[in-house]
Short mmCIF file of C-alpha atoms in Angstrom, two decimals:
data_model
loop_
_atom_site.label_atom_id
_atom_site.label_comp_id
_atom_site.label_asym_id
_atom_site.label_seq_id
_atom_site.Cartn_x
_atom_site.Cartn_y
_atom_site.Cartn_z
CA UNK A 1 0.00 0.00 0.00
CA UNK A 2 0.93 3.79 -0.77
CA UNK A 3 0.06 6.67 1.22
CA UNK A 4 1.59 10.29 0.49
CA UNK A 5 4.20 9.54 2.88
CA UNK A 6 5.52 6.55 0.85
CA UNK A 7 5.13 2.82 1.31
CA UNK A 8 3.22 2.24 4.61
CA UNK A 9 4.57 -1.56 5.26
CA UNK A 10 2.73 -4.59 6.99
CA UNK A 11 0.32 -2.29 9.19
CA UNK A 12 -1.13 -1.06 5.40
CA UNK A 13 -1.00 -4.34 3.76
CA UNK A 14 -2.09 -7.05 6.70
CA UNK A 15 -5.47 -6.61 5.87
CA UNK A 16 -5.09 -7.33 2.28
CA UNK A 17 -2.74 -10.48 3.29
CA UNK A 18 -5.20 -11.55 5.86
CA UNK A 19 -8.11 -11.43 2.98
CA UNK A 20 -6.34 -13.47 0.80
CA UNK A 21 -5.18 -15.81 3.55
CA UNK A 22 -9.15 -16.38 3.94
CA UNK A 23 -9.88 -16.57 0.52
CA UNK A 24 -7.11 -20.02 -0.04
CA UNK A 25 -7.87 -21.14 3.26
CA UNK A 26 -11.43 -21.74 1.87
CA UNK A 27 -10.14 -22.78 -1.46
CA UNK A 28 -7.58 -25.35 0.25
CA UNK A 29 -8.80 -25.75 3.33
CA UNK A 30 -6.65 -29.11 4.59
CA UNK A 31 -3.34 -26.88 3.20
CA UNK A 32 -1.22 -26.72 5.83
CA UNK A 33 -0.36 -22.62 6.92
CA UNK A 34 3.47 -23.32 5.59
CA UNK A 35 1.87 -24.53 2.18
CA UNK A 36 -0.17 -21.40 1.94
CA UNK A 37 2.94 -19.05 2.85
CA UNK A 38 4.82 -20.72 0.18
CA UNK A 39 2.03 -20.45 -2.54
CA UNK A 40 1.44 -16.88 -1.43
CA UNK A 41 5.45 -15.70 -1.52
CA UNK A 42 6.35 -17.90 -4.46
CA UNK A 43 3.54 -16.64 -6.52
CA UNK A 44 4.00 -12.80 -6.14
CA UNK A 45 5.13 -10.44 -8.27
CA UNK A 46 7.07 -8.00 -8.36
CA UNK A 47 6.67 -4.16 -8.30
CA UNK A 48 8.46 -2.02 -10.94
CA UNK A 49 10.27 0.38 -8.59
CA UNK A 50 13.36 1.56 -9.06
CA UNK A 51 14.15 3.17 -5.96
CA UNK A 52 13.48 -0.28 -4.35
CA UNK A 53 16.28 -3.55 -4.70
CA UNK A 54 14.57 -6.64 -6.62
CA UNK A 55 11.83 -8.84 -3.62
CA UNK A 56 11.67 -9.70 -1.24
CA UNK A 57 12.97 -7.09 0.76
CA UNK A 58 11.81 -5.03 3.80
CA UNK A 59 10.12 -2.08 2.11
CA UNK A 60 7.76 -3.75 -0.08
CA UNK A 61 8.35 -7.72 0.96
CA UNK A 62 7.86 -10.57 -2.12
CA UNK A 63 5.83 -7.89 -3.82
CA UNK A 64 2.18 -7.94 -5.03
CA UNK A 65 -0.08 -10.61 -4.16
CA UNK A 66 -2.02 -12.48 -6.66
CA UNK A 67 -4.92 -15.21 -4.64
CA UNK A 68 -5.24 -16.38 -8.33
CA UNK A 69 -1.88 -17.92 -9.11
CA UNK A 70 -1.17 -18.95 -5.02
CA UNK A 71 -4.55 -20.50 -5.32
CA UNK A 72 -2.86 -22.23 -8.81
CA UNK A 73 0.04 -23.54 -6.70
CA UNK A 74 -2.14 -24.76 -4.27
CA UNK A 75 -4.45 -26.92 -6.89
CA UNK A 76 -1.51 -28.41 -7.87
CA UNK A 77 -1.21 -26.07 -11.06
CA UNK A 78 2.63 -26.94 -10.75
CA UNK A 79 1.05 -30.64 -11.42
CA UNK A 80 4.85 -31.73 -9.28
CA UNK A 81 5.97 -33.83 -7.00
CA UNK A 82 6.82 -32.62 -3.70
CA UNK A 83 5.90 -29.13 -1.83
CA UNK A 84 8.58 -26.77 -2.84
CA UNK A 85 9.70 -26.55 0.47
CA UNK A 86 13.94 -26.76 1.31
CA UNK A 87 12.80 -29.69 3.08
CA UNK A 88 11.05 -31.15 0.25
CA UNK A 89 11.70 -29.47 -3.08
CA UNK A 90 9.51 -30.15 -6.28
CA UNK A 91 10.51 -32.56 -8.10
CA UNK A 92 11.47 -32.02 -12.43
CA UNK A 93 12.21 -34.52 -14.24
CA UNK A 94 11.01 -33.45 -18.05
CA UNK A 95 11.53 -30.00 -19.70
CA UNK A 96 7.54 -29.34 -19.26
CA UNK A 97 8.06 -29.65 -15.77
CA UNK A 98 11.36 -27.66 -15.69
CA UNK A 99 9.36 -24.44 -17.66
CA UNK A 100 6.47 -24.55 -14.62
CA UNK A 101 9.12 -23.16 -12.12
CA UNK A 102 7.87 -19.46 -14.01
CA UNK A 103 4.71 -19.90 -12.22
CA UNK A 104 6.87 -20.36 -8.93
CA UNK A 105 9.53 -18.28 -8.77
CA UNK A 106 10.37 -18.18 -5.08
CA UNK A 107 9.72 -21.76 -4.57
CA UNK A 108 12.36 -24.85 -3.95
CA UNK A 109 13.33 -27.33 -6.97
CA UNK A 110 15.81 -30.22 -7.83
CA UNK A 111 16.52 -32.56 -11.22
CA UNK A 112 15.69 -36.28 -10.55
CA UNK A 113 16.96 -36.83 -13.98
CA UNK A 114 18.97 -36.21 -17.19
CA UNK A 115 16.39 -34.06 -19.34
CA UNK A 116 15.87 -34.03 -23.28
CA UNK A 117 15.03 -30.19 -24.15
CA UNK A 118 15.37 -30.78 -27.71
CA UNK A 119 11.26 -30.38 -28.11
CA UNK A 120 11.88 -26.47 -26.89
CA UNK A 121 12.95 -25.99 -30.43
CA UNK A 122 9.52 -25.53 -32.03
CA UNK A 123 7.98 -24.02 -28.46
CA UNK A 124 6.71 -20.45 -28.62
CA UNK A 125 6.42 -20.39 -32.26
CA UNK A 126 10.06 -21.24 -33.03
CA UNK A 127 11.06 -18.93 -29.36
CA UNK A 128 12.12 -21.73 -27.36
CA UNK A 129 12.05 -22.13 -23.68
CA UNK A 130 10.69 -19.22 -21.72
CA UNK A 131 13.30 -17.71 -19.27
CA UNK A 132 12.44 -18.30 -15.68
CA UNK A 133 12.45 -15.24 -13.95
CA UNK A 134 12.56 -11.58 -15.81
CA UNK A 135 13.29 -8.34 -15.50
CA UNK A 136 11.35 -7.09 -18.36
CA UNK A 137 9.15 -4.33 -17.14
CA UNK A 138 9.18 -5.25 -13.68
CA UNK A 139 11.33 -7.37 -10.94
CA UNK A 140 10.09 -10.97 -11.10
CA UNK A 141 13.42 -13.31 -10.37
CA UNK A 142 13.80 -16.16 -9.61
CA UNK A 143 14.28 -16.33 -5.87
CA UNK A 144 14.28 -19.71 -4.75
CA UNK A 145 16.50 -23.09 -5.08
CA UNK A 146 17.23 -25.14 -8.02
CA UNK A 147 19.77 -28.10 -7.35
CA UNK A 148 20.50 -30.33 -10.59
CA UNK A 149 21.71 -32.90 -8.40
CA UNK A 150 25.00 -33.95 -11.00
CA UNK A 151 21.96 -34.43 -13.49
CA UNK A 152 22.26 -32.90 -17.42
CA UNK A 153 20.12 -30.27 -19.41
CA UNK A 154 20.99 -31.05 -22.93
CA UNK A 155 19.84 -29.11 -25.78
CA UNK A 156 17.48 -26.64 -25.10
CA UNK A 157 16.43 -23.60 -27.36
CA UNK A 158 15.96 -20.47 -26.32
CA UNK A 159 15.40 -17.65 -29.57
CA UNK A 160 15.20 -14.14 -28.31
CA UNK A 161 16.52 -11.96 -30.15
CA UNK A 162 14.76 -9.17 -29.08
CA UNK A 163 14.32 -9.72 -25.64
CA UNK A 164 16.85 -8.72 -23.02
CA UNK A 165 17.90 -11.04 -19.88
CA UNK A 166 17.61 -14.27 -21.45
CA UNK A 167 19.09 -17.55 -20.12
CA UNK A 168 17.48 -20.88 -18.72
CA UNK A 169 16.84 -18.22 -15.61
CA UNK A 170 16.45 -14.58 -17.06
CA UNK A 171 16.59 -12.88 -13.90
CA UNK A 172 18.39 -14.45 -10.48
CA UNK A 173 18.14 -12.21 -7.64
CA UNK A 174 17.89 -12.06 -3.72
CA UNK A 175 18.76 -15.80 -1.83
CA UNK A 176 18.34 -17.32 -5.63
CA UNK A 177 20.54 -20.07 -6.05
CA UNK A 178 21.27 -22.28 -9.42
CA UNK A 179 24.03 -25.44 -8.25
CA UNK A 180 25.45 -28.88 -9.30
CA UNK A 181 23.94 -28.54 -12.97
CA UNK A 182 25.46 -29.43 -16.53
CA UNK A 183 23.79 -27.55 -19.66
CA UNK A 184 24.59 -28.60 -22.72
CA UNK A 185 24.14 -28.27 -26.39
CA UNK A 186 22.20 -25.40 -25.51
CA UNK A 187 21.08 -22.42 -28.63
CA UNK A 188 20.57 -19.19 -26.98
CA UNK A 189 20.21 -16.07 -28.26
CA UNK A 190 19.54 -12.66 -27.10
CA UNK A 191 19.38 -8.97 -27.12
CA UNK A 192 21.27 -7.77 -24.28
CA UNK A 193 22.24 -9.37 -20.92
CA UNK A 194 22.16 -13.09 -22.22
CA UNK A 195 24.06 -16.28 -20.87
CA UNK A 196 23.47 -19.94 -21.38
CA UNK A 197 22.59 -20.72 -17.76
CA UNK A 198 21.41 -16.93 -16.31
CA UNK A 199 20.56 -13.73 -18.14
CA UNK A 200 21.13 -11.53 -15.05
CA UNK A 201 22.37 -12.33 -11.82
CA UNK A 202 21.57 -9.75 -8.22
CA UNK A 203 21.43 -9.58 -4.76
CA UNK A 204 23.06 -12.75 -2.82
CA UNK A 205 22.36 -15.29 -6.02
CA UNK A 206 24.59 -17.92 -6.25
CA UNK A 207 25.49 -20.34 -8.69
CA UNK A 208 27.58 -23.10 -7.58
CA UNK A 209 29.10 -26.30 -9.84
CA UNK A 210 27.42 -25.41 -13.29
CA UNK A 211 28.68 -26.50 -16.25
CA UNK A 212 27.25 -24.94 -19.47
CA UNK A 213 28.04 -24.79 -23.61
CA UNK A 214 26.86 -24.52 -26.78
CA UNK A 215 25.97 -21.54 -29.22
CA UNK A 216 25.48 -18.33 -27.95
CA UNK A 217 24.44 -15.02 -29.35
CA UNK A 218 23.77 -11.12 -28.13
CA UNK A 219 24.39 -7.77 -28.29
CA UNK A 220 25.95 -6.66 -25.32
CA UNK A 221 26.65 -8.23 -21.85
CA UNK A 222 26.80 -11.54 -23.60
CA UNK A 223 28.69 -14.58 -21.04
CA UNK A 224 28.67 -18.09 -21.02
CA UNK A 225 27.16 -18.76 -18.07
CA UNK A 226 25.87 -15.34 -16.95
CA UNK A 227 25.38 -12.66 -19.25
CA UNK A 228 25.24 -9.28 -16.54
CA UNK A 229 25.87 -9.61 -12.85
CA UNK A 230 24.73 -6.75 -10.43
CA UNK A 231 26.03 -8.81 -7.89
CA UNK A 232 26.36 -12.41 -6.22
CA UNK A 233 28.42 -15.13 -6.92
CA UNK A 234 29.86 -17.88 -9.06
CA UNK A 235 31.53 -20.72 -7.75
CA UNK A 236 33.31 -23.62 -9.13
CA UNK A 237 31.38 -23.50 -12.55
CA UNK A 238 33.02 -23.08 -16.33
CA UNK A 239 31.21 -22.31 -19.44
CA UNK A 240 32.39 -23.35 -23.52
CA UNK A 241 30.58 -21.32 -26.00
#
């Protein structure tokens, strides 16, 4: 919530948080409160504000609600195993499954397999995979966890030539973190800010043990594994491309 004196914090928005706590509480009633937290947080999005670093942070927390896409989560719209939880991540195993985490950015995920993306060639008519997390108009990273587990990515597409952060993740930011991964094969292209594995990379996002290559393309800020990085870190990963 605004008031003329700026952002007003949780006094200004509890009501609207306690509204739609009623609202998926009815919709889900046998969800457990730390189900509903995680559908709400993972779910938001974010508010384009520039004088304000990427959510969840302490002036406007994981952004706007929408009941619509928590509710989503909650109804299984993820359609994965697990609760996307630390404790119990969702579970990908196909490429389908790996281009849900968009409708879950803030949520917990690991590989339980080697994935095929070669179908992401003739997705989107001919645009590939859709970048998880963006920061196309507004803030919406990816903020959660995605652990490959040692497991392989192998030739996914992702043709955006016009488009700016692109990567498997467009936009990492906040506690994001992208480990023990191998992408291979992989055709990405770009208009600025573009990398194999992460478009952009912010806050405390870290990427740990990736391995990426393949053919990459851009126009400026243009890296193997991330194309432009505000900040964070990259740890015992290499990229060929």
């Amino acid at each position: 919530s605004v008031y003329d004196y700026g952002y007003a914090g949780t006094s200004a928005a509890a009501p609207h948080v306690g509204g739609a706590l009623a609202l998926l509480n009815q919709e889900a009633p046998d969800a457990p409160p730390g189900a509903i937290r995680n559908a709400l947080e993972s779910s938001a999005t974010g508010v384009d504000d520039s004088s304000v670093s990427p959510p969840p942070n302490t002036k406007i927390g994981h952004g706007y609600i929408n009941v619509q896409a928590a509710a989503n989560v909650l109804d299984g719209e993820l359609d994965l195993s697990g609760e996307g939880t630390e404790a119990n991540p969702y579970e990908i195993s196909t490429v389908t499954e790996l281009q849900r985490i968009t409708n879950a950015r803030g949520a917990h995920y690991e590989l339980t397999s080697d994935i095929d993306a070669s179908a992401t060639e003739g997705w989107n008519n001919s645009k590939g995979f859709d970048p998880i997390g963006t920061r196309q108009d507004s803030n919406w990273p990816f903020t959660g966890s995605f652990d490959g587990n040692g497991h392989t990515i192998s030739d996914i597409t992702i043709n955006r030539s016009e488009e700016s952060n692109v990567g498997v993740f467009g936009f990492i930011a906040e506690d994001g973190r992208v480990t023990n991964v191998t992408v291979t094969g992989a055709n990405v292209s770009g208009s600025d800010n573009v990398g194999v594995l992460v478009g952009s990379q912010a806050g405390e996002a870290k990427i740990d043990s990736v391995v990426v290559s393949g053919n990459l393309s851009g126009v400026n800020n243009v890296g193997g594994l991330v194309g432009y990085q505000l900040d964070g870190s990259v740890s015992n990963s290499q990229g060929a491309v």
